[in-house]
JSON list of C-alpha atoms in Angstrom, two decimals:
[
{"chain": "A", "resi": 1, "resn": "ASP", "atom": "CA", "xyz": [-2.71, -20.18, -9.08]},
{"chain": "A", "resi": 2, "resn": "LEU", "atom": "CA", "xyz": [-3.17, -16.86, -7.25]},
{"chain": "A", "resi": 3, "resn": "LEU", "atom": "CA", "xyz": [0.18, -15.55, -8.51]},
{"chain": "A", "resi": 4, "resn": "LEU", "atom": "CA", "xyz": [-0.55, -16.35, -12.16]},
{"chain": "A", "resi": 5, "resn": "GLY", "atom": "CA", "xyz": [-4.22, -15.37, -12.13]},
{"chain": "A", "resi": 6, "resn": "ASN", "atom": "CA", "xyz": [-5.70, -18.84, -12.56]},
{"chain": "A", "resi": 7, "resn": "CYS", "atom": "CA", "xyz": [-8.60, -17.91, -10.28]},
{"chain": "A", "resi": 8, "resn": "GLY", "atom": "CA", "xyz": [-11.80, -15.94, -10.34]},
{"chain": "A", "resi": 9, "resn": "GLY", "atom": "CA", "xyz": [-11.80, -12.31, -9.43]},
{"chain": "A", "resi": 10, "resn": "VAL", "atom": "CA", "xyz": [-12.20, -8.75, -10.57]},
{"chain": "A", "resi": 11, "resn": "LEU", "atom": "CA", "xyz": [-10.55, -7.83, -13.86]},
{"chain": "A", "resi": 12, "resn": "GLY", "atom": "CA", "xyz": [-7.08, -6.40, -13.26]},
{"chain": "A", "resi": 13, "resn": "GLU", "atom": "CA", "xyz": [-6.43, -7.89, -9.85]},
{"chain": "A", "resi": 14, "resn": "THR", "atom": "CA", "xyz": [-6.28, -11.61, -10.56]},
{"chain": "A", "resi": 15, "resn": "CYS", "atom": "CA", "xyz": [-2.78, -11.93, -12.07]},
{"chain": "A", "resi": 16, "resn": "LYS", "atom": "CA", "xyz": [-0.45, -10.77, -9.31]},
{"chain": "A", "resi": 17, "resn": "LEU", "atom": "CA", "xyz": [2.60, -11.45, -11.48]},
{"chain": "A", "resi": 18, "resn": "ALA", "atom": "CA", "xyz": [1.41, -8.86, -14.02]},
{"chain": "A", "resi": 19, "resn": "LEU", "atom": "CA", "xyz": [0.72, -6.37, -11.22]},
{"chain": "A", "resi": 20, "resn": "LEU", "atom": "CA", "xyz": [4.21, -6.91, -9.78]},
{"chain": "A", "resi": 21, "resn": "ILE", "atom": "CA", "xyz": [5.77, -6.42, -13.22]},
{"chain": "A", "resi": 22, "resn": "GLY", "atom": "CA", "xyz": [3.81, -3.16, -13.54]},
{"chain": "A", "resi": 23, "resn": "ALA", "atom": "CA", "xyz": [4.96, -2.09, -10.07]},
{"chain": "A", "resi": 24, "resn": "ALA", "atom": "CA", "xyz": [8.58, -2.88, -10.99]},
{"chain": "A", "resi": 25, "resn": "TYR", "atom": "CA", "xyz": [8.20, -0.65, -14.06]},
{"chain": "A", "resi": 26, "resn": "LEU", "atom": "CA", "xyz": [6.87, 2.20, -11.88]},
{"chain": "A", "resi": 27, "resn": "PHE", "atom": "CA", "xyz": [9.85, 1.78, -9.53]},
{"chain": "A", "resi": 28, "resn": "TYR", "atom": "CA", "xyz": [12.25, 1.70, -12.49]},
{"chain": "A", "resi": 29, "resn": "LYS", "atom": "CA", "xyz": [10.80, 4.92, -13.91]},
{"chain": "A", "resi": 30, "resn": "LYS", "atom": "CA", "xyz": [10.82, 6.47, -10.41]},
{"chain": "A", "resi": 31, "resn": "VAL", "atom": "CA", "xyz": [7.09, 7.20, -10.57]},
{"chain": "A", "resi": 32, "resn": "ILE", "atom": "CA", "xyz": [6.56, 5.69, -7.10]},
{"chain": "A", "resi": 33, "resn": "THR", "atom": "CA", "xyz": [8.78, 5.02, -4.09]},
{"chain": "A", "resi": 34, "resn": "TRP", "atom": "CA", "xyz": [8.91, 1.94, -1.87]},
{"chain": "A", "resi": 35, "resn": "HIS", "atom": "CA", "xyz": [7.57, 3.65, 1.27]},
{"chain": "A", "resi": 36, "resn": "ILE", "atom": "CA", "xyz": [3.80, 3.28, 0.89]},
{"chain": "A", "resi": 37, "resn": "PRO", "atom": "CA", "xyz": [3.68, -0.19, -0.73]},
{"chain": "A", "resi": 38, "resn": "ALA", "atom": "CA", "xyz": [6.21, -1.70, 1.69]},
{"chain": "A", "resi": 39, "resn": "ALA", "atom": "CA", "xyz": [4.54, -0.23, 4.77]},
{"chain": "A", "resi": 40, "resn": "PHE", "atom": "CA", "xyz": [1.07, -1.18, 3.46]},
{"chain": "A", "resi": 41, "resn": "ILE", "atom": "CA", "xyz": [1.91, -4.80, 2.60]},
{"chain": "A", "resi": 42, "resn": "GLY", "atom": "CA", "xyz": [4.27, -5.27, 5.55]},
{"chain": "A", "resi": 43, "resn": "THR", "atom": "CA", "xyz": [1.75, -4.02, 8.12]},
{"chain": "A", "resi": 44, "resn": "PHE", "atom": "CA", "xyz": [-1.01, -6.18, 6.68]},
{"chain": "A", "resi": 45, "resn": "ALA", "atom": "CA", "xyz": [1.28, -9.24, 6.61]},
{"chain": "A", "resi": 46, "resn": "VAL", "atom": "CA", "xyz": [2.43, -8.77, 10.22]},
{"chain": "A", "resi": 47, "resn": "CYS", "atom": "CA", "xyz": [-1.14, -8.29, 11.46]},
{"chain": "A", "resi": 48, "resn": "TYR", "atom": "CA", "xyz": [-2.35, -11.34, 9.59]},
{"chain": "A", "resi": 49, "resn": "LEU", "atom": "CA", "xyz": [0.61, -13.43, 10.83]},
{"chain": "A", "resi": 50, "resn": "LEU", "atom": "CA", "xyz": [-0.28, -12.47, 14.40]},
{"chain": "A", "resi": 51, "resn": "LYS", "atom": "CA", "xyz": [-3.95, -13.29, 13.80]},
{"chain": "A", "resi": 52, "resn": "THR", "atom": "CA", "xyz": [-3.24, -16.75, 12.35]},
{"chain": "A", "resi": 53, "resn": "GLY", "atom": "CA", "xyz": [-0.58, -17.72, 14.87]},
{"chain": "A", "resi": 54, "resn": "PHE", "atom": "CA", "xyz": [2.25, -17.32, 12.34]},
{"chain": "A", "resi": 55, "resn": "ASP", "atom": "CA", "xyz": [0.62, -19.46, 9.64]},
{"chain": "A", "resi": 56, "resn": "VAL", "atom": "CA", "xyz": [2.75, -18.41, 6.65]},
{"chain": "A", "resi": 57, "resn": "ASN", "atom": "CA", "xyz": [0.63, -20.24, 4.06]},
{"chain": "A", "resi": 58, "resn": "ALA", "atom": "CA", "xyz": [-2.59, -18.53, 5.17]},
{"chain": "A", "resi": 59, "resn": "THR", "atom": "CA", "xyz": [-0.83, -15.16, 5.23]},
{"chain": "A", "resi": 60, "resn": "LEU", "atom": "CA", "xyz": [0.61, -15.67, 1.74]},
{"chain": "A", "resi": 61, "resn": "ALA", "atom": "CA", "xyz": [-2.85, -16.64, 0.47]},
{"chain": "A", "resi": 62, "resn": "GLN", "atom": "CA", "xyz": [-4.25, -13.41, 1.95]},
{"chain": "A", "resi": 63, "resn": "LEU", "atom": "CA", "xyz": [-1.47, -11.34, 0.37]},
{"chain": "A", "resi": 64, "resn": "LEU", "atom": "CA", "xyz": [-2.16, -12.83, -3.06]},
{"chain": "A", "resi": 65, "resn": "SER", "atom": "CA", "xyz": [-5.95, -12.83, -2.92]},
{"chain": "A", "resi": 66, "resn": "GLY", "atom": "CA", "xyz": [-8.04, -9.71, -3.25]},
{"chain": "A", "resi": 67, "resn": "GLY", "atom": "CA", "xyz": [-6.89, -6.26, -4.23]},
{"chain": "A", "resi": 68, "resn": "LEU", "atom": "CA", "xyz": [-3.99, -5.79, -1.80]},
{"chain": "A", "resi": 69, "resn": "ILE", "atom": "CA", "xyz": [-1.28, -5.69, -4.48]},
{"chain": "A", "resi": 70, "resn": "LEU", "atom": "CA", "xyz": [-3.38, -3.49, -6.77]},
{"chain": "A", "resi": 71, "resn": "GLY", "atom": "CA", "xyz": [-4.20, -1.12, -3.91]},
{"chain": "A", "resi": 72, "resn": "ALA", "atom": "CA", "xyz": [-0.68, -0.95, -2.49]},
{"chain": "A", "resi": 73, "resn": "PHE", "atom": "CA", "xyz": [1.16, -0.18, -5.73]},
{"chain": "A", "resi": 74, "resn": "PHE", "atom": "CA", "xyz": [-1.37, 1.61, -7.91]},
{"chain": "A", "resi": 75, "resn": "MET", "atom": "CA", "xyz": [-4.06, 3.20, -5.72]},
{"chain": "A", "resi": 76, "resn": "ALA", "atom": "CA", "xyz": [-2.39, 4.19, -2.44]},
{"chain": "A", "resi": 77, "resn": "THR", "atom": "CA", "xyz": [0.59, 5.80, -4.22]},
{"chain": "A", "resi": 78, "resn": "ASP", "atom": "CA", "xyz": [-1.61, 8.39, -5.97]},
{"chain": "A", "resi": 79, "resn": "TYR", "atom": "CA", "xyz": [0.17, 11.77, -5.84]},
{"chain": "A", "resi": 80, "resn": "SER", "atom": "CA", "xyz": [-2.94, 13.85, -5.25]},
{"chain": "A", "resi": 81, "resn": "SER", "atom": "CA", "xyz": [-4.04, 12.15, -2.05]},
{"chain": "A", "resi": 82, "resn": "SER", "atom": "CA", "xyz": [-0.96, 10.61, -0.43]},
{"chain": "A", "resi": 83, "resn": "PRO", "atom": "CA", "xyz": [1.69, 12.38, 1.68]},
{"chain": "A", "resi": 84, "resn": "ALA", "atom": "CA", "xyz": [4.80, 13.82, 0.05]},
{"chain": "A", "resi": 85, "resn": "THR", "atom": "CA", "xyz": [7.35, 13.14, 2.80]},
{"chain": "A", "resi": 86, "resn": "ALA", "atom": "CA", "xyz": [9.03, 9.76, 3.34]},
{"chain": "A", "resi": 87, "resn": "LYS", "atom": "CA", "xyz": [7.88, 9.61, 7.00]},
{"chain": "A", "resi": 88, "resn": "GLY", "atom": "CA", "xyz": [4.37, 10.58, 5.96]},
{"chain": "A", "resi": 89, "resn": "LYS", "atom": "CA", "xyz": [4.31, 7.87, 3.30]},
{"chain": "A", "resi": 90, "resn": "ILE", "atom": "CA", "xyz": [5.32, 5.24, 5.84]},
{"chain": "A", "resi": 91, "resn": "VAL", "atom": "CA", "xyz": [2.64, 6.40, 8.32]},
{"chain": "A", "resi": 92, "resn": "PHE", "atom": "CA", "xyz": [0.12, 6.43, 5.46]},
{"chain": "A", "resi": 93, "resn": "GLY", "atom": "CA", "xyz": [1.11, 2.90, 4.36]},
{"chain": "A", "resi": 94, "resn": "ILE", "atom": "CA", "xyz": [0.89, 1.57, 7.93]},
{"chain": "A", "resi": 95, "resn": "GLY", "atom": "CA", "xyz": [-2.54, 3.13, 8.31]},
{"chain": "A", "resi": 96, "resn": "CYS", "atom": "CA", "xyz": [-3.71, 1.59, 5.04]},
{"chain": "A", "resi": 97, "resn": "GLY", "atom": "CA", "xyz": [-2.38, -1.81, 6.09]},
{"chain": "A", "resi": 98, "resn": "LEU", "atom": "CA", "xyz": [-4.10, -1.64, 9.48]},
{"chain": "A", "resi": 99, "resn": "LEU", "atom": "CA", "xyz": [-7.39, -0.49, 7.99]},
{"chain": "A", "resi": 100, "resn": "LEU", "atom": "CA", "xyz": [-7.25, -3.17, 5.32]},
{"chain": "A", "resi": 101, "resn": "PHE", "atom": "CA", "xyz": [-6.63, -5.77, 8.01]},
{"chain": "A", "resi": 102, "resn": "ILE", "atom": "CA", "xyz": [-9.71, -4.48, 9.85]},
{"chain": "A", "resi": 103, "resn": "PHE", "atom": "CA", "xyz": [-11.89, -4.04, 6.74]},
{"chain": "A", "resi": 104, "resn": "ARG", "atom": "CA", "xyz": [-10.48, -6.92, 4.65]},
{"chain": "A", "resi": 105, "resn": "ALA", "atom": "CA", "xyz": [-13.44, -7.06, 2.32]},
{"chain": "A", "resi": 106, "resn": "TRP", "atom": "CA", "xyz": [-13.40, -3.31, 1.56]},
{"chain": "A", "resi": 107, "resn": "CYS", "atom": "CA", "xyz": [-9.86, -2.42, 0.42]},
{"chain": "A", "resi": 108, "resn": "SER", "atom": "CA", "xyz": [-10.87, 0.84, -1.25]},
{"chain": "A", "resi": 109, "resn": "TYR", "atom": "CA", "xyz": [-12.40, 2.09, 2.01]},
{"chain": "A", "resi": 110, "resn": "ALA", "atom": "CA", "xyz": [-9.08, 1.66, 3.79]},
{"chain": "A", "resi": 111, "resn": "ILE", "atom": "CA", "xyz": [-7.28, 3.77, 1.19]},
{"chain": "A", "resi": 112, "resn": "LEU", "atom": "CA", "xyz": [-10.06, 6.37, 1.12]},
{"chain": "A", "resi": 113, "resn": "LEU", "atom": "CA", "xyz": [-9.97, 6.75, 4.90]},
{"chain": "A", "resi": 114, "resn": "MET", "atom": "CA", "xyz": [-6.20, 7.23, 4.85]},
{"chain": "A", "resi": 115, "resn": "ASN", "atom": "CA", "xyz": [-6.54, 9.73, 1.98]},
{"chain": "A", "resi": 116, "resn": "VAL", "atom": "CA", "xyz": [-8.73, 11.82, 4.31]},
{"chain": "A", "resi": 117, "resn": "CYS", "atom": "CA", "xyz": [-5.97, 11.61, 6.96]},
{"chain": "A", "resi": 118, "resn": "SER", "atom": "CA", "xyz": [-3.23, 12.67, 4.53]},
{"chain": "A", "resi": 119, "resn": "PRO", "atom": "CA", "xyz": [-3.23, 16.41, 5.45]},
{"chain": "A", "resi": 120, "resn": "LEU", "atom": "CA", "xyz": [-2.99, 15.53, 9.15]},
{"chain": "A", "resi": 121, "resn": "ILE", "atom": "CA", "xyz": [-0.10, 13.14, 8.43]},
{"chain": "A", "resi": 122, "resn": "GLU", "atom": "CA", "xyz": [1.66, 15.88, 6.45]},
{"chain": "A", "resi": 123, "resn": "ARG", "atom": "CA", "xyz": [1.30, 18.28, 9.38]},
{"chain": "A", "resi": 124, "resn": "MET", "atom": "CA", "xyz": [2.60, 15.70, 11.88]},
{"chain": "A", "resi": 125, "resn": "THR", "atom": "CA", "xyz": [5.60, 14.61, 9.78]},
{"chain": "A", "resi": 126, "resn": "GLY", "atom": "CA", "xyz": [6.85, 18.11, 8.98]},
{"chain": "A", "resi": 127, "resn": "ASN", "atom": "CA", "xyz": [6.24, 18.59, 5.29]},
{"chain": "A", "resi": 128, "resn": "LYS", "atom": "CA", "xyz": [8.61, 21.13, 3.74]},
{"chain": "A", "resi": 129, "resn": "SER", "atom": "CA", "xyz": [7.43, 23.46, 1.02]},
{"chain": "A", "resi": 130, "resn": "PHE", "atom": "CA", "xyz": [8.61, 22.52, -2.44]},
{"chain": "A", "resi": 131, "resn": "GLY", "atom": "CA", "xyz": [11.44, 24.73, -3.59]},
{"chain": "A", "resi": 132, "resn": "GLU", "atom": "CA", "xyz": [12.49, 25.73, -0.08]},
{"chain": "A", "resi": 133, "resn": "VAL", "atom": "CA", "xyz": [16.16, 26.71, 0.16]},
{"chain": "A", "resi": 134, "resn": "LYS", "atom": "CA", "xyz": [18.18, 24.93, 2.87]},
{"chain": "A", "resi": 135, "resn": "LYS", "atom": "CA", "xyz": [20.10, 27.23, 5.20]}
]
């Protein structure tokens, strides 16, 4: 029911299948990369598995309920507030996943807090200037 949207919830986040089709389209068009969504969802899943004593059904229910999929593929990958480097994107995604695990009810706060950390992540992961010539 959670996958197909046969449940109550906020408009746009209930049908996970539609969100995953939209995410596949963004990957196909190369609008987003796998780094942030995979790190975001993976970190949250690992934390929740550890919390529940490796209860896969409870973890799957948490992955498919709420705005995790919407946040991971469509909000956290925003160009203006996420890191540009691959390492930075992974750090950003891990941070979002950890914060979402901590603030489960407030997904947008997790992404907003990591957006504030984005310049620091860029500095730590060695962001190169666009158009820089390799020597």
